[in-house]
Amino acid sequence: MKAKLLTVKNFIRDMEKMKEAAAVIRGGGTVIFPTETVYGLGADGLNPSAAEKIYRAKGRPSDNPLILHISDIDMLDTIVTDVSQKAMQLAEKFWPGPLTMILKKKSNVPYQTTGGLDTVGVRMPSNAIARELIRFSETPIAAPSANLSGKPSITLWEQAVEEMGDRVDVILLSEPSEIGLESTIIDMTEEIPLILRLGRIVPSEIEKVIGKIELDKTILGEQDIPKAPGMKYRHYSPEAEVYIVSGKEKTEKIIAQYEKMISENPVIFALEQKRQDYEGKNFFSLGKDTLEAARVLFSYLRKADKEGYGVILMEDVSFDEVGQAVMNRACKAADGKII
């Protein structure tokens, strides 16, 4: 099966293509579509067999929950119960946007979507094409990142076609993902709301809205019962071996490791201001700040493989909250290998 490719850059101009993709969703099929975070692999989130198609397409374990994407706040009431005042405050502040809230599901949300849990993650994307696709589909769309399970998330349609082109029904060819990291996830079913995954919306921003929150202690490790995507299984792994270099004298450590691993064709990931320090060495600039680093990280993990690098040496950029979200993904890609 080869996916049908539909170029959609403007949801008004390309409305007929949007409606064609939505018909595939309503019919129980799978559609890869853009969001502001990463590209998503979508299907009808209220259709058990459609949800199972997502797991098969990704090669994803079926106990790894899927996030439901909604187009408006009215759709929220159709799939969850017990929406607290704090949850509504977060929705008013951050939706549409890259925030997922874990809430108690209604009975119409199948366990195939929630990985067997009585809770479900919900978000309203800010990407207009994503929202219009949901609206035309007339159902919440379950959508993890549009990559093979365990591989780096996809932020460009070209990557989706290359990796998933024979695994799904339709791929929407649209703009690059603006943020580049998956959404922040917060569990609103706990007495004190609990951050389960770091993203572009950082803990301090959330605290300003609802007060005290906690950060899940296993956010960089594993958990027996995953309440959110990415908590249990290895994620974001390229073919290259990834090492995180942190602490004092990072530059010296990286240069020493680079020379030691020269036969493995290493490449260095660091912010642009460090380029001169690594002159003459293979170097991928993560940009001038952590926002840019977030935007390019997944693409660079894929690019390193494509260009034949065997080792990635990445400077720790966890000096601010967005940088901590970046390093959350990078540490998973490295499978905990820190120098």
Short mmCIF file of C-alpha atoms in Angstrom, two decimals, residues 39-275:
data_model
loop_
_atom_site.label_atom_id
_atom_site.label_comp_id
_atom_site.label_asym_id
_atom_site.label_seq_id
_atom_site.Cartn_x
_atom_site.Cartn_y
_atom_site.Cartn_z
CA TYR A 39 3.77 15.53 12.46
CA GLY A 40 1.05 13.22 13.78
CA LEU A 41 -0.19 9.81 12.61
CA GLY A 42 -3.93 10.18 12.97
CA ALA A 43 -7.02 7.96 13.02
CA ASP A 44 -10.51 8.12 14.53
CA GLY A 45 -9.84 8.08 18.26
CA LEU A 46 -13.29 6.66 19.05
CA ASN A 47 -12.92 3.72 16.66
CA PRO A 48 -11.07 0.78 18.31
CA SER A 49 -9.97 -0.80 15.03
CA ALA A 50 -8.72 2.56 13.72
CA ALA A 51 -6.65 3.03 16.88
CA GLU A 52 -5.18 -0.43 16.37
CA LYS A 53 -4.10 0.61 12.86
CA ILE A 54 -1.98 3.36 14.43
CA TYR A 55 -0.16 0.84 16.61
CA ARG A 56 0.44 -1.45 13.63
CA ALA A 57 1.67 1.35 11.37
CA LYS A 58 4.16 2.54 13.97
CA GLY A 59 5.11 -0.89 15.32
CA ARG A 60 4.10 0.62 18.67
CA PRO A 61 3.32 -1.39 21.84
CA SER A 62 -0.44 -1.29 22.47
CA ASP A 63 -0.05 -0.25 26.13
CA ASN A 64 1.52 3.06 25.07
CA PRO A 65 -1.38 5.57 25.23
CA LEU A 66 -2.44 7.76 22.32
CA ILE A 67 -3.35 11.45 22.61
CA LEU A 68 -6.76 12.61 21.39
CA HIS A 69 -6.68 15.84 19.38
CA ILE A 70 -9.76 18.06 19.39
CA SER A 71 -10.80 21.04 17.29
CA ASP A 72 -12.75 23.03 19.91
CA ILE A 73 -13.66 23.04 23.59
CA ASP A 74 -17.12 21.55 22.92
CA MET A 75 -15.45 18.37 21.69
CA LEU A 76 -13.73 18.02 25.09
CA ASP A 77 -17.07 17.47 26.82
CA THR A 78 -17.84 14.52 24.55
CA ILE A 79 -14.81 12.45 25.61
CA VAL A 80 -13.89 13.27 29.25
CA THR A 81 -15.49 13.73 32.68
CA ASP A 82 -14.55 15.69 35.81
CA VAL A 83 -12.94 18.67 34.10
CA SER A 84 -11.69 20.70 37.05
CA GLN A 85 -11.48 24.46 37.33
CA LYS A 86 -7.71 24.22 37.04
CA ALA A 87 -8.00 22.19 33.84
CA MET A 88 -10.30 24.83 32.37
CA GLN A 89 -7.86 27.56 33.38
CA LEU A 90 -5.08 25.77 31.51
CA ALA A 91 -7.32 25.27 28.48
CA GLU A 92 -8.22 28.97 28.43
CA LYS A 93 -4.54 29.96 28.68
CA PHE A 94 -2.77 27.42 26.49
CA TRP A 95 -5.32 26.01 24.01
CA PRO A 96 -5.01 25.92 21.09
CA GLY A 97 -1.36 25.02 21.71
CA PRO A 98 1.23 22.42 22.70
CA LEU A 99 -0.28 21.30 26.02
CA THR A 100 -1.82 17.87 26.64
CA MET A 101 -3.96 17.28 29.73
CA ILE A 102 -4.61 13.83 31.18
CA LEU A 103 -8.28 13.60 32.20
CA LYS A 104 -10.77 10.85 33.06
CA LYS A 105 -12.22 9.36 29.91
CA LYS A 106 -15.85 8.74 29.07
CA SER A 107 -16.99 5.25 28.10
CA ASN A 108 -17.06 6.13 24.39
CA VAL A 109 -13.25 6.44 24.37
CA PRO A 110 -11.98 2.89 23.73
CA TYR A 111 -9.23 1.29 25.76
CA GLN A 112 -7.42 0.67 22.47
CA THR A 113 -6.84 4.44 22.36
CA THR A 114 -5.85 4.84 26.03
CA GLY A 115 -3.54 1.85 26.31
CA GLY A 116 -5.97 0.19 28.73
CA LEU A 117 -6.19 3.19 31.07
CA ASP A 118 -9.30 4.97 32.40
CA THR A 119 -7.64 8.28 31.60
CA VAL A 120 -6.91 9.93 28.26
CA GLY A 121 -4.56 12.67 27.08
CA VAL A 122 -6.28 15.50 25.20
CA ARG A 123 -4.95 18.53 23.36
CA MET A 124 -6.16 21.15 20.91
CA PRO A 125 -3.43 21.88 18.33
CA SER A 126 -2.78 25.45 17.24
CA ASN A 127 -1.91 24.37 13.69
CA ALA A 128 -4.93 25.44 11.62
CA ILE A 129 -4.67 22.52 9.18
CA ALA A 130 -4.69 20.04 12.07
CA ARG A 131 -7.74 21.66 13.66
CA GLU A 132 -9.67 21.83 10.40
CA LEU A 133 -8.88 18.18 9.67
CA ILE A 134 -10.36 17.26 13.06
CA ARG A 135 -13.41 19.45 12.43
CA PHE A 136 -14.06 17.93 8.99
CA SER A 137 -13.53 14.43 10.44
CA GLU A 138 -16.23 15.12 13.05
CA THR A 139 -14.36 13.06 15.64
CA PRO A 140 -11.38 13.44 17.96
CA ILE A 141 -8.26 12.24 16.17
CA ALA A 142 -5.88 9.95 18.04
CA ALA A 143 -2.39 10.82 16.92
CA PRO A 144 1.06 9.91 18.20
CA SER A 145 4.12 11.20 16.35
CA ALA A 146 4.25 9.97 12.75
CA ASN A 147 7.40 7.85 12.97
CA LEU A 148 8.29 4.21 13.47
CA SER A 149 8.22 3.39 17.17
CA GLY A 150 11.53 4.21 18.85
CA LYS A 151 12.79 6.47 16.04
CA PRO A 152 13.14 10.26 16.21
CA SER A 153 9.87 12.12 15.76
CA ILE A 154 9.08 13.58 12.34
CA THR A 155 9.00 17.34 11.72
CA LEU A 156 9.08 17.40 7.87
CA TRP A 157 6.66 15.81 5.41
CA GLU A 158 9.59 14.42 3.42
CA GLN A 159 10.58 12.32 6.44
CA ALA A 160 7.02 11.05 6.79
CA VAL A 161 6.90 9.94 3.14
CA GLU A 162 10.27 8.21 3.40
CA GLU A 163 9.58 6.35 6.65
CA MET A 164 5.81 5.83 6.64
CA GLY A 165 4.81 6.10 2.98
CA ASP A 166 3.83 2.44 2.69
CA ARG A 167 2.22 2.15 6.13
CA VAL A 168 -0.61 4.71 6.07
CA ASP A 169 -3.45 5.74 3.76
CA VAL A 170 -2.80 9.47 3.30
CA ILE A 171 0.03 11.92 4.04
CA LEU A 172 -0.60 15.66 4.06
CA LEU A 173 2.40 17.53 2.68
CA SER A 174 2.58 20.80 4.57
CA GLU A 175 4.96 23.15 6.38
CA PRO A 176 7.75 22.07 8.78
CA SER A 177 6.72 21.74 12.42
CA GLU A 178 7.15 25.09 14.11
CA ILE A 179 8.11 23.88 17.62
CA GLY A 180 9.82 20.55 16.93
CA LEU A 181 9.14 18.91 20.32
CA GLU A 182 6.01 17.03 21.29
CA SER A 183 3.54 18.69 23.65
CA THR A 184 3.96 19.18 27.37
CA ILE A 185 1.82 16.62 29.21
CA ILE A 186 0.23 17.32 32.60
CA ASP A 187 -1.86 14.84 34.59
CA MET A 188 -4.89 16.72 35.91
CA THR A 189 -6.35 13.66 37.67
CA GLU A 190 -3.82 13.95 40.50
CA GLU A 191 -4.47 16.03 43.64
CA ILE A 192 -1.40 18.08 42.72
CA PRO A 193 -1.16 18.28 38.91
CA LEU A 194 1.81 16.27 37.66
CA ILE A 195 4.01 17.04 34.64
CA LEU A 196 4.60 13.77 32.78
CA ARG A 197 6.42 15.12 29.73
CA LEU A 198 8.35 18.34 29.20
CA GLY A 199 7.66 20.49 26.16
CA ARG A 200 7.47 24.04 24.86
CA ILE A 201 5.03 25.11 27.59
CA VAL A 202 7.33 24.99 30.61
CA PRO A 203 6.48 24.27 34.26
CA SER A 204 6.93 27.88 35.41
CA GLU A 205 4.32 29.05 32.86
CA ILE A 206 1.84 26.47 34.13
CA GLU A 207 2.47 27.37 37.78
CA LYS A 208 1.62 30.99 37.05
CA VAL A 209 -1.85 29.84 35.98
CA ILE A 210 -2.81 27.09 38.48
CA GLY A 211 -0.26 27.28 41.30
CA LYS A 212 1.65 24.30 42.66
CA ILE A 213 2.51 21.44 40.32
CA GLU A 214 4.94 18.55 40.53
CA LEU A 215 7.36 17.01 38.04
CA ASP A 216 7.18 13.23 37.64
CA LYS A 217 10.36 11.76 39.09
CA THR A 218 10.56 9.18 36.30
CA ILE A 219 10.41 11.77 33.53
CA LEU A 220 13.92 10.84 32.38
CA GLY A 221 13.51 7.14 33.09
CA GLU A 222 10.95 4.39 32.89
CA GLN A 223 7.63 3.73 34.57
CA ASP A 224 5.70 0.47 34.85
CA ILE A 225 2.33 1.96 33.88
CA PRO A 226 2.74 4.70 31.28
CA LYS A 227 0.09 7.43 31.67
CA ALA A 228 1.53 9.37 28.74
CA PRO A 229 3.40 8.62 25.50
CA GLY A 230 7.14 8.11 25.83
CA MET A 231 7.24 7.17 29.51
CA LYS A 232 7.96 3.45 29.21
CA TYR A 233 9.74 2.62 25.97
CA ARG A 234 12.96 3.79 24.40
CA HIS A 235 12.32 6.79 22.17
CA TYR A 236 13.96 9.05 19.60
CA SER A 237 16.82 6.65 18.82
CA PRO A 238 18.85 7.15 15.62
CA GLU A 239 21.19 4.48 14.26
CA ALA A 240 24.17 6.53 15.48
CA GLU A 241 25.32 6.17 19.08
CA VAL A 242 24.37 9.30 21.01
CA TYR A 243 26.36 10.62 23.97
CA ILE A 244 25.38 13.61 26.12
CA VAL A 245 28.31 15.66 27.37
CA SER A 246 27.56 17.70 30.50
CA GLY A 247 29.21 19.31 33.51
CA LYS A 248 32.29 21.50 33.51
CA GLU A 249 34.72 21.68 30.60
CA LYS A 250 32.19 20.28 28.12
CA THR A 251 34.21 21.52 25.15
CA GLU A 252 37.38 19.77 26.26
CA LYS A 253 35.47 16.56 26.98
CA ILE A 254 33.85 16.59 23.55
CA ILE A 255 37.14 17.21 21.74
CA ALA A 256 38.77 14.35 23.65
CA GLN A 257 35.89 11.96 22.86
CA TYR A 258 35.81 13.10 19.23
CA GLU A 259 39.49 12.20 18.77
CA LYS A 260 39.00 8.89 20.57
CA MET A 261 36.03 7.99 18.33
CA ILE A 262 37.40 9.40 15.07
CA SER A 263 37.17 6.01 13.32
CA GLU A 264 33.40 6.02 13.94
CA ASN A 265 32.90 9.31 12.06
CA PRO A 266 31.59 11.43 14.95
CA VAL A 267 29.57 14.64 14.70
CA ILE A 268 29.11 17.33 17.35
CA PHE A 269 25.73 18.90 18.23
CA ALA A 270 26.09 22.27 20.00
CA LEU A 271 24.70 25.80 19.93
CA GLU A 272 25.91 28.15 17.19
CA GLN A 273 28.11 30.17 19.58
CA LYS A 274 30.27 27.06 20.10
CA ARG A 275 31.02 26.60 16.38
#
